[in-house]
PDB file of C-alpha atoms in Angstrom:
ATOM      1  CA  UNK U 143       0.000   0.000   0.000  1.00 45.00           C
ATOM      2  CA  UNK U 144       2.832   2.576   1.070  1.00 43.00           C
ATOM      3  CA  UNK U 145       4.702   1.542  -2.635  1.00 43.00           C
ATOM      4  CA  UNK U 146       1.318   2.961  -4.352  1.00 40.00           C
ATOM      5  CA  UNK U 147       1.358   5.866  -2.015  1.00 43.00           C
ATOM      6  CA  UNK U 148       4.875   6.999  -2.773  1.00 46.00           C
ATOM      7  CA  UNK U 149       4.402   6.117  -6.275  1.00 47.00           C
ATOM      8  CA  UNK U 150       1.176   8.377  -6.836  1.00 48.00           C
ATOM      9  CA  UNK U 151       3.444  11.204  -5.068  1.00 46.00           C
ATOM     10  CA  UNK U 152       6.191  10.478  -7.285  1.00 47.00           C
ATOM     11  CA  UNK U 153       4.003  11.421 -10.107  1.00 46.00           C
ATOM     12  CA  UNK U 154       3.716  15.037  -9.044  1.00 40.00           C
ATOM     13  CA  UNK U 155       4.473  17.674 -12.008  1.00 37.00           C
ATOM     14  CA  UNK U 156       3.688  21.513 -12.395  1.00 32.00           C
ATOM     15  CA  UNK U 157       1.729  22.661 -15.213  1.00 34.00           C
ATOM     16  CA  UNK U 158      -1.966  23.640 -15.437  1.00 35.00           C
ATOM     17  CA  UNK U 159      -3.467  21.591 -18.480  1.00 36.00           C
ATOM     18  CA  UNK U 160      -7.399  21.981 -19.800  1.00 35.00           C
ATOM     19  CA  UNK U 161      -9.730  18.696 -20.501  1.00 41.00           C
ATOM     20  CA  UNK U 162      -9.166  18.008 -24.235  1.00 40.00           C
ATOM     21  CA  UNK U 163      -5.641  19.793 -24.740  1.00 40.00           C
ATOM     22  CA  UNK U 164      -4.302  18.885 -27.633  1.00 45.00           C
ATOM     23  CA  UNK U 165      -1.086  18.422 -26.232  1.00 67.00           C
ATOM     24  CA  UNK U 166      -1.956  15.228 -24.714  1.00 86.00           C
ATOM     25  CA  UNK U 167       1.179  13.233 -23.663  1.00 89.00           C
ATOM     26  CA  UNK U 168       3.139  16.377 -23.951  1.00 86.00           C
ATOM     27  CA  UNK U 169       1.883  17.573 -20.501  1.00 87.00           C
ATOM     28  CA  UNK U 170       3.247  14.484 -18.808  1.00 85.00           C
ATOM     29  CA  UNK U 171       6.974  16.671 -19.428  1.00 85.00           C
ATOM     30  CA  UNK U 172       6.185  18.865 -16.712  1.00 78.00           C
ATOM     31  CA  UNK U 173       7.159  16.255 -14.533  1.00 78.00           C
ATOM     32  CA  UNK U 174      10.898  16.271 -15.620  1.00 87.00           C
ATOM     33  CA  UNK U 175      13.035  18.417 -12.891  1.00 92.00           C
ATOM     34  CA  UNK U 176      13.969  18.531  -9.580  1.00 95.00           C
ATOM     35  CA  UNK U 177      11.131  18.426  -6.927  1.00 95.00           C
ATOM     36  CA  UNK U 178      11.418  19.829  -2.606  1.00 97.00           C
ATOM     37  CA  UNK U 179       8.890  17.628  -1.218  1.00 96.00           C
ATOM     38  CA  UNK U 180       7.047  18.551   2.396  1.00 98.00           C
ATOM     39  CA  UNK U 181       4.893  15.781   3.488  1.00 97.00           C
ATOM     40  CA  UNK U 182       1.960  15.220   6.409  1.00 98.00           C
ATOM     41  CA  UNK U 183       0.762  12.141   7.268  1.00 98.00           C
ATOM     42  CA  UNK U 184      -1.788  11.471   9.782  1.00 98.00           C
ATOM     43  CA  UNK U 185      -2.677   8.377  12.037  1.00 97.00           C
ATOM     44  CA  UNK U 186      -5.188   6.011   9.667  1.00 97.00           C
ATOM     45  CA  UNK U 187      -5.744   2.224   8.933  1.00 95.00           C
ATOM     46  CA  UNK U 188      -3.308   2.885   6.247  1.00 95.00           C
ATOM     47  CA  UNK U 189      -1.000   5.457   7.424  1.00 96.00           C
ATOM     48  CA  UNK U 190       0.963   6.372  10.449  1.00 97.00           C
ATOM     49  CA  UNK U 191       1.414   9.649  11.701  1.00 97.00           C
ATOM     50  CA  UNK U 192       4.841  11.903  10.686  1.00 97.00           C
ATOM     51  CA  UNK U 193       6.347  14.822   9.146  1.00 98.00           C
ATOM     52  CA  UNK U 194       9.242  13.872   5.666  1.00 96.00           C
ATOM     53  CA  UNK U 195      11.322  15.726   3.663  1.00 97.00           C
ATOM     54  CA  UNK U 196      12.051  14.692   0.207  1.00 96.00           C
ATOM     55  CA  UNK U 197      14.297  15.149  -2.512  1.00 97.00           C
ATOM     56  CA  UNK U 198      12.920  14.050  -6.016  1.00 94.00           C
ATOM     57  CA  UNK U 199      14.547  13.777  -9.590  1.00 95.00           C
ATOM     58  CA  UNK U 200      12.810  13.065 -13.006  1.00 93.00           C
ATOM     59  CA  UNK U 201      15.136  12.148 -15.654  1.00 95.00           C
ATOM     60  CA  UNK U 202      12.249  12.354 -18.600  1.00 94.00           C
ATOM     61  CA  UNK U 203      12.236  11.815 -22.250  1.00 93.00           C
ATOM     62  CA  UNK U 204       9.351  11.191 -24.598  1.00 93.00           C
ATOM     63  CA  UNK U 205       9.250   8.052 -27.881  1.00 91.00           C
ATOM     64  CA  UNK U 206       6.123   8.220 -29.688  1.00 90.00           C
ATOM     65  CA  UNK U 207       3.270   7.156 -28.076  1.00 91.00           C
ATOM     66  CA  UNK U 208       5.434   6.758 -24.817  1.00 94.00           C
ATOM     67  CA  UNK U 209       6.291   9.380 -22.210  1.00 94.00           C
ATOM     68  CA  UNK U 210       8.905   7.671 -19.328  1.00 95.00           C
ATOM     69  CA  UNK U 211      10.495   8.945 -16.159  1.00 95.00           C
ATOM     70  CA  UNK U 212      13.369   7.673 -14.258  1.00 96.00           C
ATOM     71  CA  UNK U 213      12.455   8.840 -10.461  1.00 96.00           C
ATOM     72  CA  UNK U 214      14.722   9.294  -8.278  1.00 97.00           C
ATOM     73  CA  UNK U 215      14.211   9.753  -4.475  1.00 96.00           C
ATOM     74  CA  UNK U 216      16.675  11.423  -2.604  1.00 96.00           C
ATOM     75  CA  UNK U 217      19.500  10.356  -5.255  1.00 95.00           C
ATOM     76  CA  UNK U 218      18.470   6.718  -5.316  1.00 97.00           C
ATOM     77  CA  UNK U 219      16.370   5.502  -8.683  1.00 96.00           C
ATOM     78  CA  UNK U 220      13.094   4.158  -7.047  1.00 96.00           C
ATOM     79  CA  UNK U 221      11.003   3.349 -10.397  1.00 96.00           C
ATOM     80  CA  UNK U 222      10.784   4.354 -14.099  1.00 96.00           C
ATOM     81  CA  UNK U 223       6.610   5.714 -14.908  1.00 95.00           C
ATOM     82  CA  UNK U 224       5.805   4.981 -18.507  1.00 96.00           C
ATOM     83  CA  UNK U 225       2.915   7.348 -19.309  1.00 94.00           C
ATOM     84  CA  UNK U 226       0.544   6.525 -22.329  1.00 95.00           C
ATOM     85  CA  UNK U 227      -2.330   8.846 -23.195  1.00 94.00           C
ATOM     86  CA  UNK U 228      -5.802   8.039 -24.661  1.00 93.00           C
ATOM     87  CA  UNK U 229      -7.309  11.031 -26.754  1.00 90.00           C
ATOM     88  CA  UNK U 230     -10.371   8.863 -26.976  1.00 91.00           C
ATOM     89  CA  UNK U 231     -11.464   9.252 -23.539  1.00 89.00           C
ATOM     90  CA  UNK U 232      -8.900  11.968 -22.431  1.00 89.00           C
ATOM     91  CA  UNK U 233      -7.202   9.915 -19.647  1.00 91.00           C
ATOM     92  CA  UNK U 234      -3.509   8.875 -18.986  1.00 95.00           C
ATOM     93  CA  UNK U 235      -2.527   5.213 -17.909  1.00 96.00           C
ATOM     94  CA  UNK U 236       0.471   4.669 -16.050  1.00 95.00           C
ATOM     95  CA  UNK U 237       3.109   1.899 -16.117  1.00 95.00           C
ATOM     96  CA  UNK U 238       5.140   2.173 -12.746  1.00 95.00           C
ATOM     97  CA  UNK U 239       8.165  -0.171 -12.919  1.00 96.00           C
ATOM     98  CA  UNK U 240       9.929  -0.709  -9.476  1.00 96.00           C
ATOM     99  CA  UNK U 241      13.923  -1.157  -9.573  1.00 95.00           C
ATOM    100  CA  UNK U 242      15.132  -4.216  -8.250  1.00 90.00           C
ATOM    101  CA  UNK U 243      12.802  -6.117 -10.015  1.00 87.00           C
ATOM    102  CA  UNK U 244       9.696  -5.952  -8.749  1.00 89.00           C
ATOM    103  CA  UNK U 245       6.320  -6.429  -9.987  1.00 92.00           C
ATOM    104  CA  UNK U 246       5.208  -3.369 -12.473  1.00 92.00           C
ATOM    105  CA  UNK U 247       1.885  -1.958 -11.622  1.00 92.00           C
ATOM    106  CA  UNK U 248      -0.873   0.059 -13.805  1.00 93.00           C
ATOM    107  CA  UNK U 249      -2.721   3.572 -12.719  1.00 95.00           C
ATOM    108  CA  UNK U 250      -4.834   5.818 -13.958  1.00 95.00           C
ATOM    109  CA  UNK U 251      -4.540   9.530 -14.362  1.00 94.00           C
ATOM    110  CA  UNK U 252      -6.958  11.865 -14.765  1.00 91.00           C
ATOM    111  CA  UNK U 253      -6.815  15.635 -15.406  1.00 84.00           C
ATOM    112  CA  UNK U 254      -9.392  18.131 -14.894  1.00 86.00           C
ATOM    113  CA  UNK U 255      -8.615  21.514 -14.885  1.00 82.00           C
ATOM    114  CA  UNK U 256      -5.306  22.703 -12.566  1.00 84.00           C
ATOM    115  CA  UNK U 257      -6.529  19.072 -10.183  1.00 90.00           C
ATOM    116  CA  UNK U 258      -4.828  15.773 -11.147  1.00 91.00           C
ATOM    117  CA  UNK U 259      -5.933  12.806  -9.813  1.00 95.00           C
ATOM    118  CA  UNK U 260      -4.169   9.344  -9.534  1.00 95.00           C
ATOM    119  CA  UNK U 261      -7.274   7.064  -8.642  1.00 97.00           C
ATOM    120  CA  UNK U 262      -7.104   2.970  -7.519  1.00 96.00           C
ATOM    121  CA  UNK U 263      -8.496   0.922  -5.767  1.00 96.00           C
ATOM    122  CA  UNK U 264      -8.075  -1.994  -3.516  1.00 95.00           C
ATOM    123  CA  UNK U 265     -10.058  -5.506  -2.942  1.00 95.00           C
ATOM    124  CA  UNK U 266      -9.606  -7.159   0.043  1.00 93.00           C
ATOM    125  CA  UNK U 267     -11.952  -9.651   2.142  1.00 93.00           C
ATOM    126  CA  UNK U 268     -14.372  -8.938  -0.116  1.00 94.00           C
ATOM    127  CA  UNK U 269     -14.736  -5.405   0.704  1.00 95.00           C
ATOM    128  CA  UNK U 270     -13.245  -2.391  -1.660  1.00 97.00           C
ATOM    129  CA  UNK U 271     -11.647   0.426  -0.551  1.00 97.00           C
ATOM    130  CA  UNK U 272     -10.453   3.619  -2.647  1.00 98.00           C
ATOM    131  CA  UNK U 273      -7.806   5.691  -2.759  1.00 98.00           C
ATOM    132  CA  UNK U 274      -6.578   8.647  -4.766  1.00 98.00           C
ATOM    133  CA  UNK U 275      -3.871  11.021  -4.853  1.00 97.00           C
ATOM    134  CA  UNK U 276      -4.627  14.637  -5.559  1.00 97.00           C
ATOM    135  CA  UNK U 277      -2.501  17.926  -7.201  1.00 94.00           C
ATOM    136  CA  UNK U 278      -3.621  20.967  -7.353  1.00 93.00           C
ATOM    137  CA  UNK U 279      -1.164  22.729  -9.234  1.00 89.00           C
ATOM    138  CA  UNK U 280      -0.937  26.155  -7.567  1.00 93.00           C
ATOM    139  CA  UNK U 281       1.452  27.590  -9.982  1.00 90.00           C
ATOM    140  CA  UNK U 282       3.913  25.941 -12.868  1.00 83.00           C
ATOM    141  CA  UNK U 283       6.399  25.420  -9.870  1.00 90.00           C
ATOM    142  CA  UNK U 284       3.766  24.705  -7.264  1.00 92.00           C
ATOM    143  CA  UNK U 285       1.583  21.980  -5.679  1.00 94.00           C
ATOM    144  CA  UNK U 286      -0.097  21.257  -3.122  1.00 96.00           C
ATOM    145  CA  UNK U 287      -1.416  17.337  -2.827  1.00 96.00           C
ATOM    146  CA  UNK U 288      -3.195  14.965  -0.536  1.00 98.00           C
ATOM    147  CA  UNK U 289      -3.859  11.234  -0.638  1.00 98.00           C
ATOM    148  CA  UNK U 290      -6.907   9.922   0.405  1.00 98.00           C
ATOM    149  CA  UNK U 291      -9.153   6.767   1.149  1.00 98.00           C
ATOM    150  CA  UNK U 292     -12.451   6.178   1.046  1.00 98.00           C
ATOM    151  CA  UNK U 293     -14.981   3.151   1.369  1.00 96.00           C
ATOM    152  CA  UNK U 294     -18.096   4.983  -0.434  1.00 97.00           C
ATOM    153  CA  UNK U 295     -15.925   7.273  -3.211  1.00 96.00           C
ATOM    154  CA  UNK U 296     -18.007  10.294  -1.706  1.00 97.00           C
ATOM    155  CA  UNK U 297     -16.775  10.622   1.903  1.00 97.00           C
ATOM    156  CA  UNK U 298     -12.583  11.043   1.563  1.00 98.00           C
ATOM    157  CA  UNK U 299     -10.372  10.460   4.271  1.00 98.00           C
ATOM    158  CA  UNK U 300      -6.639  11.933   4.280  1.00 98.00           C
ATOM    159  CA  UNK U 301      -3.357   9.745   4.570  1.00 98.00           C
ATOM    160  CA  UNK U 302      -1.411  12.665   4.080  1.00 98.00           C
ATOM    161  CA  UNK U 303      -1.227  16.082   2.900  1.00 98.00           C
ATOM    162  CA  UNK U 304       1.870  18.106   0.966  1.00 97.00           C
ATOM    163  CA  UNK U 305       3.520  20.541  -1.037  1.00 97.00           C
ATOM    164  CA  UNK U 306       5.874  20.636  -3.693  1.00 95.00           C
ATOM    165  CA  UNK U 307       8.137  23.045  -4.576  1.00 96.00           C
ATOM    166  CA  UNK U 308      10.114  22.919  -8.226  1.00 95.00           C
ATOM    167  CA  UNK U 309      13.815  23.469  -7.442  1.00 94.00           C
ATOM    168  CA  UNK U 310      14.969  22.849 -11.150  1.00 88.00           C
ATOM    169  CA  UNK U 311      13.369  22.501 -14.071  1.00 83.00           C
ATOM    170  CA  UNK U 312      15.955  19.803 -15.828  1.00 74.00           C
ATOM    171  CA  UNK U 313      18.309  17.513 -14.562  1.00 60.00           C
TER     172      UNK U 313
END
């Protein structure tokens, strides 16, 4: 659960895109740069209390239909994100791969207005429970995010709460 939290964070970027920009996968390059980031997290079923500081990297290039990050966290690669974009529908699916070798995942993004939201889900005991991860892009060098849970999708509870601050723009 914490791997999908930190990965939904990692996916933080600074640019304020409309629904049905023509850009597309080109908006995914605002994550590329150097990220200061000041995280919250509170005492839930899925979270433990604390204050972090965090240094994050995105080494980004774009192939095609493909738009990948290496991520780095505090000067260690954590994961490379291969973004792929759907004009159909408007929506972004992500590819997290883990290094070391672990088990890729898939995600959702969705963009609406300056708010992008990271959105899964999770089965377990027969019972689903929600989360998403939310950035507001404040400026093109600004955000401020939360993640969140939820049983019902209407009533949101908060893991943990942040802001990002763009330190460089390229790496």
């Amino acid at each position: 659960m914490r791997t999908l939290a930190v990965v939904g964070m990692l996916l933080l970027g600074a640019t304020v895109a409309r629904p049905g920009d023509p850009a597309g996968l080109d908006r995914v390059s605002a994550y590329e740069g150097t990220w200061n980031l000041e995280t919250q997290s509170f005492d839930t079923p899925f979270s433990k209390a604390g204050k972090e500081s965090t240094m994050l990297r995105n080494e980004c290039w774009r192939s095609a239909g493909f738009y990948a990050c290496n991520q780095y966290l505090n000067g260690e690669s954590k994961a490379l994100i291969v973004f792929t974009y759907s004009a159909k529908d408007d929506t972004y699916t992500t590819h997290p791969i883990p290094a070391g070798g672990g088990a890729p995942g898939s995600g959702k993004l969705l963009i609406k207005g300056n708010t992008w939201t990271f959105p899964w889900e999770v089965k377990k005991d027969g019972k689903t429970t929600y989360f998403r991860v939310v950035n507001v892009f404040t400026s093109s060098d600004a955000i401020d995010y939360r993640q969140e849970y939820s049983s019902d999708q209407e009533h949101w509870t908060a893991t943990q709460t942040g802001h990002e601050t763009k330190v460089a723009a390229k790496t």
